[in-house]
Coordinates of C-alpha atoms (C1' of nucleotides) in Angstrom, one line a residue:
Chain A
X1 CA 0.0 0.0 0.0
X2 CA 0.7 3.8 0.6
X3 CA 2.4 3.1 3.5
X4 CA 5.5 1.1 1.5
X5 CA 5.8 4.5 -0.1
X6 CA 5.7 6.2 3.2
X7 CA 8.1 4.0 4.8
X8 CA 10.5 4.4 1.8
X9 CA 10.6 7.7 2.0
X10 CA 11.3 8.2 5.9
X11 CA 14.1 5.9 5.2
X12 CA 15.5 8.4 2.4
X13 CA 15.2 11.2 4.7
X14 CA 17.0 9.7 7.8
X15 CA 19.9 8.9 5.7
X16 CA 19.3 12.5 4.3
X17 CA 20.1 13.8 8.1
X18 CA 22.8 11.2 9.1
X19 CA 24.6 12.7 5.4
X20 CA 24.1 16.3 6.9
X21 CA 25.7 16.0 10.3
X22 CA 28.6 13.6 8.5
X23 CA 29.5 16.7 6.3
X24 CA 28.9 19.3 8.3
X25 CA 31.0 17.8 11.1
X26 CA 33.8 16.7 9.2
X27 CA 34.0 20.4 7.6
X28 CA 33.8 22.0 10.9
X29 CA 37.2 19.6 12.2
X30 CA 38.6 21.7 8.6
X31 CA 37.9 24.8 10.2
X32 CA 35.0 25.4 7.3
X33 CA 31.0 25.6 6.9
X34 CA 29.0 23.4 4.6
X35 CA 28.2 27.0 1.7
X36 CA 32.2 28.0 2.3
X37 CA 33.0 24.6 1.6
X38 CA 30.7 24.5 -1.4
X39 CA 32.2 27.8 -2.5
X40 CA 35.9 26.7 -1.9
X41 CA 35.1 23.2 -4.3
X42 CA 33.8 25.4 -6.9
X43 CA 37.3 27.1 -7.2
X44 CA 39.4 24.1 -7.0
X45 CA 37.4 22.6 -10.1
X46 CA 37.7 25.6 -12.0
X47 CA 40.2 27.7 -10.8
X48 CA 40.5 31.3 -10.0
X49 CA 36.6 32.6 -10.7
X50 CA 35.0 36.0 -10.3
X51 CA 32.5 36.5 -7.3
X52 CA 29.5 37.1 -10.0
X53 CA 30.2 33.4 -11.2
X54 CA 30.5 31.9 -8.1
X55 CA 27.1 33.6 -6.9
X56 CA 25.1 32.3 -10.3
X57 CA 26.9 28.6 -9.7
X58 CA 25.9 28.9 -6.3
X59 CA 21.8 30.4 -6.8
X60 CA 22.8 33.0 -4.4
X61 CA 23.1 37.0 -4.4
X62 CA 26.2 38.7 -5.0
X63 CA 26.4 40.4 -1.6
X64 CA 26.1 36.7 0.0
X65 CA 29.2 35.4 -2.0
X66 CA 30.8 38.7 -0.3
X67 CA 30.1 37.2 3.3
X68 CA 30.9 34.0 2.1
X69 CA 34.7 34.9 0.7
X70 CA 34.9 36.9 3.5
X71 CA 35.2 34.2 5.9
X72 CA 37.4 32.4 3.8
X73 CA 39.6 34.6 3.1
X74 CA 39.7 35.2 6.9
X75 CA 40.4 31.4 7.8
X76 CA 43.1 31.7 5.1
X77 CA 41.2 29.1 2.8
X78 CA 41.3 32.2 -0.2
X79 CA 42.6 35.0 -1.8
X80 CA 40.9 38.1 -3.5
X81 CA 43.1 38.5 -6.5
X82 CA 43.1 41.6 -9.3
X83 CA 40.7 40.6 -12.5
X84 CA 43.4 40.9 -15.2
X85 CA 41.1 42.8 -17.8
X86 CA 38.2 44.2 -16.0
X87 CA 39.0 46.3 -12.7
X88 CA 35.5 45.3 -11.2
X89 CA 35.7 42.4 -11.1
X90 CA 37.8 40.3 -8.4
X91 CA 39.2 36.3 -8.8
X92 CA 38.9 34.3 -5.8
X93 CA 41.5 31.9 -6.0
X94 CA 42.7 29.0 -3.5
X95 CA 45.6 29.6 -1.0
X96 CA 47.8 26.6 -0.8
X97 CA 46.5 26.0 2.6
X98 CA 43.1 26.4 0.6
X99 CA 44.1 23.5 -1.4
X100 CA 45.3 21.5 1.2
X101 CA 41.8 21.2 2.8
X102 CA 40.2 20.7 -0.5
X103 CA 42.5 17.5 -1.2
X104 CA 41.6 16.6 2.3
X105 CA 37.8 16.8 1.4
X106 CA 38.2 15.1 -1.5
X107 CA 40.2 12.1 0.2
X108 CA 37.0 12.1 3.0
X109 CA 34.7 12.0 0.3
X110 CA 36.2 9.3 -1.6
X111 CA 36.8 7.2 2.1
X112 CA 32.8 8.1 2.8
X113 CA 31.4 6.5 -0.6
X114 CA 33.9 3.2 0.6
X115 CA 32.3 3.6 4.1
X116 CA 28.9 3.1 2.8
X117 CA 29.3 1.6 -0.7
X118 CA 32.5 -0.6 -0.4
X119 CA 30.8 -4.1 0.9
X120 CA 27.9 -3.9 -1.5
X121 CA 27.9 -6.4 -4.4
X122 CA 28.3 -4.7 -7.9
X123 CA 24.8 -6.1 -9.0
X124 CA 23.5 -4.6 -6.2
X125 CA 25.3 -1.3 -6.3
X126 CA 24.4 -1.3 -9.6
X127 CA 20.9 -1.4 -8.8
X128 CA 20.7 1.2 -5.9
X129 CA 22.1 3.7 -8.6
X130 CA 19.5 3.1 -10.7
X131 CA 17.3 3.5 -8.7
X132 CA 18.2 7.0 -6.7
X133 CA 18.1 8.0 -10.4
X134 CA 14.8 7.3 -11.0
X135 CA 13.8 8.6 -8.1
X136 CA 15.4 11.8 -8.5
X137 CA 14.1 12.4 -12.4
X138 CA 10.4 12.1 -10.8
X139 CA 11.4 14.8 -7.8
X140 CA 12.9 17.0 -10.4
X141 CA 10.1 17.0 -12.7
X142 CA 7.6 16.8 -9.6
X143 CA 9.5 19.8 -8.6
X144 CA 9.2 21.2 -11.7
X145 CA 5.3 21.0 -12.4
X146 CA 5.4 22.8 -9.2
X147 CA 6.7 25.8 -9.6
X148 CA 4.9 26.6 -12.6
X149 CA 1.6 25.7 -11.2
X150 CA 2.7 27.4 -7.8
X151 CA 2.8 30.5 -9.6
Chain B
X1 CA 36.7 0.4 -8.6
X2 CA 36.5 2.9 -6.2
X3 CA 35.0 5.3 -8.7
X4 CA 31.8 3.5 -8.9
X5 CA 31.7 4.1 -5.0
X6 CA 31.9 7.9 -5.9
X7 CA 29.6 8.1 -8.7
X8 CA 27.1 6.3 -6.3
X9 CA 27.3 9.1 -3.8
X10 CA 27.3 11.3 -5.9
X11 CA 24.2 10.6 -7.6
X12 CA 22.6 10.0 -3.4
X13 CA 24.0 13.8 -2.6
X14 CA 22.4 15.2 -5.9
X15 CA 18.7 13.5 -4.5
X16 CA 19.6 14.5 -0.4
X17 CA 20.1 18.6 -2.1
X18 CA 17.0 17.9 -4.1
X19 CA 15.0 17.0 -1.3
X20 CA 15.9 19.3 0.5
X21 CA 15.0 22.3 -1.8
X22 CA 11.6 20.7 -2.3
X23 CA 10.9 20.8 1.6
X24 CA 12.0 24.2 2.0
X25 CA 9.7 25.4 -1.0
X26 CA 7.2 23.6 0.4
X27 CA 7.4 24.7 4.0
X28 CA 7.8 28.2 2.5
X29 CA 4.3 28.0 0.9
X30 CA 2.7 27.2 3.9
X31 CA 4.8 30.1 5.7
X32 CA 7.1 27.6 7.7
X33 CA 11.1 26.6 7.6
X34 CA 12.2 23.5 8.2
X35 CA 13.2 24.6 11.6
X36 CA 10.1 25.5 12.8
X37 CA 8.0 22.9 10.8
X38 CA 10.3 20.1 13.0
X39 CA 9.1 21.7 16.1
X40 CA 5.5 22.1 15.2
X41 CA 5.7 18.2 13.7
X42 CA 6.5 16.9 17.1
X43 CA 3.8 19.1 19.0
X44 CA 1.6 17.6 16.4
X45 CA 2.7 14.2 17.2
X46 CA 3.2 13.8 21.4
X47 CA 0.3 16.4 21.9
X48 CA 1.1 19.9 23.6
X49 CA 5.2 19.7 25.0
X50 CA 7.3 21.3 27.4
X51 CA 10.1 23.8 25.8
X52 CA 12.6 21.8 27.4
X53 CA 11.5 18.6 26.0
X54 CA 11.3 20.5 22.6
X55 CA 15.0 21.6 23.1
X56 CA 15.8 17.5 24.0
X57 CA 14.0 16.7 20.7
X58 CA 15.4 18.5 18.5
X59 CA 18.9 18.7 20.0
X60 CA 19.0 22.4 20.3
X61 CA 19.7 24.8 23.5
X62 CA 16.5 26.3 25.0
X63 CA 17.5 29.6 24.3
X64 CA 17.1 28.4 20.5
X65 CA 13.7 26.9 21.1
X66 CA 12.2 30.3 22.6
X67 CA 13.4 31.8 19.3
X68 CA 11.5 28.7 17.2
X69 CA 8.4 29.1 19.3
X70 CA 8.2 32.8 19.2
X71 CA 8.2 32.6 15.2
X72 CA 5.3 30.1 15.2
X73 CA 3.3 32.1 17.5
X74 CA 4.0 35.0 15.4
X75 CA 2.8 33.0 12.6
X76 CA -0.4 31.8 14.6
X77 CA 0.7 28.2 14.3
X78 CA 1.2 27.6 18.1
X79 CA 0.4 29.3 21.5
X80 CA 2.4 29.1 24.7
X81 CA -0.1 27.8 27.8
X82 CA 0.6 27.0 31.3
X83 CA 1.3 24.6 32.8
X84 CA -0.8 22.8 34.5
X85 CA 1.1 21.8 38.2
X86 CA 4.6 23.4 37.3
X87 CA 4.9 26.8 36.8
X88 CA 7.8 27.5 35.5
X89 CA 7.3 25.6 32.2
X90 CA 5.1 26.4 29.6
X91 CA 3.6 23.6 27.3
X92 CA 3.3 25.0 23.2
X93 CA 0.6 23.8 21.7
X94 CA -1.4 23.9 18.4
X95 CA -3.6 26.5 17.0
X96 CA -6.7 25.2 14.5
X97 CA -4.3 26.7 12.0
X98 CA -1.6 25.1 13.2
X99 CA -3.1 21.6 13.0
X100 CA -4.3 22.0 9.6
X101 CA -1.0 23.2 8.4
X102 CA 0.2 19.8 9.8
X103 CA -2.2 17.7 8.1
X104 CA -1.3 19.7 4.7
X105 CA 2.0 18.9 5.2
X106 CA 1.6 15.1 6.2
X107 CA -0.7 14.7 2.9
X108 CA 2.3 16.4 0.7
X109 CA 4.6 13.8 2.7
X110 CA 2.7 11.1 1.3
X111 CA 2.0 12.5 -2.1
X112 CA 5.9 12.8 -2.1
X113 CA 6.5 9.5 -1.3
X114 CA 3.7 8.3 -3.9
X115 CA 5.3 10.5 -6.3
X116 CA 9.0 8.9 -5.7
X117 CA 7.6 5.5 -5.5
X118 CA 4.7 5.1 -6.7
X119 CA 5.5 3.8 -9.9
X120 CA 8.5 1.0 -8.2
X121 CA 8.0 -2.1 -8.7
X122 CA 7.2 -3.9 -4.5
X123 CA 10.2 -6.6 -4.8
X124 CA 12.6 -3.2 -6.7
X125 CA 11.4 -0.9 -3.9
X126 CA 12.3 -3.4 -0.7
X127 CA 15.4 -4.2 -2.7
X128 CA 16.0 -0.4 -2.5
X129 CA 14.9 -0.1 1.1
X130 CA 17.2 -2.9 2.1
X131 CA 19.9 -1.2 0.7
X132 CA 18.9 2.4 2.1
X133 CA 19.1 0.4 5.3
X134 CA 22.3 -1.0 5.2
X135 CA 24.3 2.6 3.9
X136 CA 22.7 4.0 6.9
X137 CA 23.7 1.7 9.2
X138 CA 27.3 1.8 8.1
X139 CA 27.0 5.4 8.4
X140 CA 25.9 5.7 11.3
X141 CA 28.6 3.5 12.6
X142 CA 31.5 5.2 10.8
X143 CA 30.3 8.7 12.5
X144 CA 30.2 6.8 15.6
X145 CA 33.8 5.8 15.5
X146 CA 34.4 9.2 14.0
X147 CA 33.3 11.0 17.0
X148 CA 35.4 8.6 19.6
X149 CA 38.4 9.1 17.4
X150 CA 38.0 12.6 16.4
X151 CA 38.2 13.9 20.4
Chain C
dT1 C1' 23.7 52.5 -19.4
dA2 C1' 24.9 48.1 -17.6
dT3 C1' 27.7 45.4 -14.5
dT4 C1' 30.8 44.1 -10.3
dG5 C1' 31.1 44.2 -5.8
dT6 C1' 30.3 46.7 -1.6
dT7 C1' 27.8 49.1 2.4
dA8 C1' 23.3 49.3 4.9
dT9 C1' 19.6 46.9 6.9
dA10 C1' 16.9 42.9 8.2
dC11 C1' 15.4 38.0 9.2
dT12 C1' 16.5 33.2 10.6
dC13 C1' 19.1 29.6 13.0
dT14 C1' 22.5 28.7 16.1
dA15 C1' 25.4 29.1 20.5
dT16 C1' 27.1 30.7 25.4
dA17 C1' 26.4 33.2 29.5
dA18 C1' 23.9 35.7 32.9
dC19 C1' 19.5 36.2 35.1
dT20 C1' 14.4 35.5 36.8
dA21 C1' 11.0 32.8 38.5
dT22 C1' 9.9 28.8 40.3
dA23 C1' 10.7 23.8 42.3
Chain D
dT1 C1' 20.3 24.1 45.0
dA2 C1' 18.5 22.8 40.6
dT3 C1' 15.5 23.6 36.7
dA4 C1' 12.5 26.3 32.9
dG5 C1' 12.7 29.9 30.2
dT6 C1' 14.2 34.5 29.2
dT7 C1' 17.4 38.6 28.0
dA8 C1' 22.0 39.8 26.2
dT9 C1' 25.3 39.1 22.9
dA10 C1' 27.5 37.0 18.9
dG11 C1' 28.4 34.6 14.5
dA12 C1' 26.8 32.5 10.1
dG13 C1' 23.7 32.3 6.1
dT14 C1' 20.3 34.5 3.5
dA15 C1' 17.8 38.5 1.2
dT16 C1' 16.7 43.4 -0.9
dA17 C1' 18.1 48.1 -1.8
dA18 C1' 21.2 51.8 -2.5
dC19 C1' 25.7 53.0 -4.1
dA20 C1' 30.7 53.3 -6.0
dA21 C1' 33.8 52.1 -9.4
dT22 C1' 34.4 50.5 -13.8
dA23 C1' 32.9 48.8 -18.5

DNA sequence: TATTGTTATACTCTATAACTATA
DNA sequence: TATAGTTATAGAGTATAACAATA
């Protein structure tokens, strides 16, 4: 019945919460927050970027970006460095202590997806994939219909 | 190799971030946050509740839950009442609005879940619960160990 | 004119510490 | 003395609006 679906989904969301603390814990012991953190990976995949970038990549306002390299640049995570061609504009670009922490968070993410997905058989694995990805096209186009007929 | 272990999380975080933009927007629409939709869930579930046990609940200091309760009043979700043989605490409790609000958002819980998996096959969806399981087991036993190691 | 980032202001969630009223 | 909840203070994330410097 209903209540499979129920049951299913309560299961999703206490892993969802276990996930959370696991992050934001580890990030804290790194001396960071889960949106610096998520602003710090950004410019270790692509390198030294401009605060307007980071804000669209991020779905947040410019003058939050601001806050958010603040604190960074604070715990010595990042620099604010001179746009080359346009004098608005500012890079933000890792410190090597910056990058230090982002290899560490890499190495923790890679020894997390172990923790949880290192004794399951690759059928099964295989399956549980599949599966989180249907389940998240039907939330995004759930999520979708929404917000059009939200409007 | 390991990668598939990565890929797998991955594709989990990109449904946990999805999830939780759906709750927020949903919360938002019925002029709650998560914060304050977790308090008023467990009012509506144990019946009207100390502060203090609020604060237990949710893992929170009291000074936090005052600031959680004093939003939902404002929002004519909850009222503060006596209580009854111990005067210093006070017991929140539901408005009419409140509850309804609550039984909206337990009927979007389930039209989530119907919508994630509704369309699963039963032996694909325990297979999926099973595994859902045992990733949240062995995280919650590797942030266990975590937190004796980490101090 | 349009864009980049900032200051000003405000709201929410969170915490610690000191304090009031009661047990 | 201990407990329930508050005020005081502070930091982080978020937003809008007004503004400066630069395109």
């Amino acid at each position: 019945m209903a209540e499979q679906h129920t049951d299913a989904l309560d299961q999703l969301l206490e892993l969802v919460v276990l996930l959370d603390d696991d992050m934001t814990q580890s990030l804290a012991r790194e001396g960071l927050t889960v949106p610096r953190a998520h602003l710090a990976w950004l410019v270790h995949h692509n390198g030294p970027t401009t605060q307007r970038e980071l804000a669209e990549a991020l779905k947040v306002t410019p003058r939050n970006v601001t806050g958010l390299v603040d604190g960074l640049v604070a715990g010595g995570f990042v620099t604010r460095e001179r746009h080359p061609t346009d004098r608005r504009a500012t890079l933000v670009a890792l410190t090597e202590r910056g990058a230090a922490s982002l290899a560490e968070m890499e190495k923790g993410h890679r020894d997390l997806a172990a923790l949880l997905f290192g004794d399951m058989a690759e059928r099964e694995l295989d399956a549980f994939v599949e599966a989180l990805g249907d389940v998240t096209s039907r939330l995004r186009e759930g999520l979708q219909a929404a917000g059009e007929g939200g409007r």
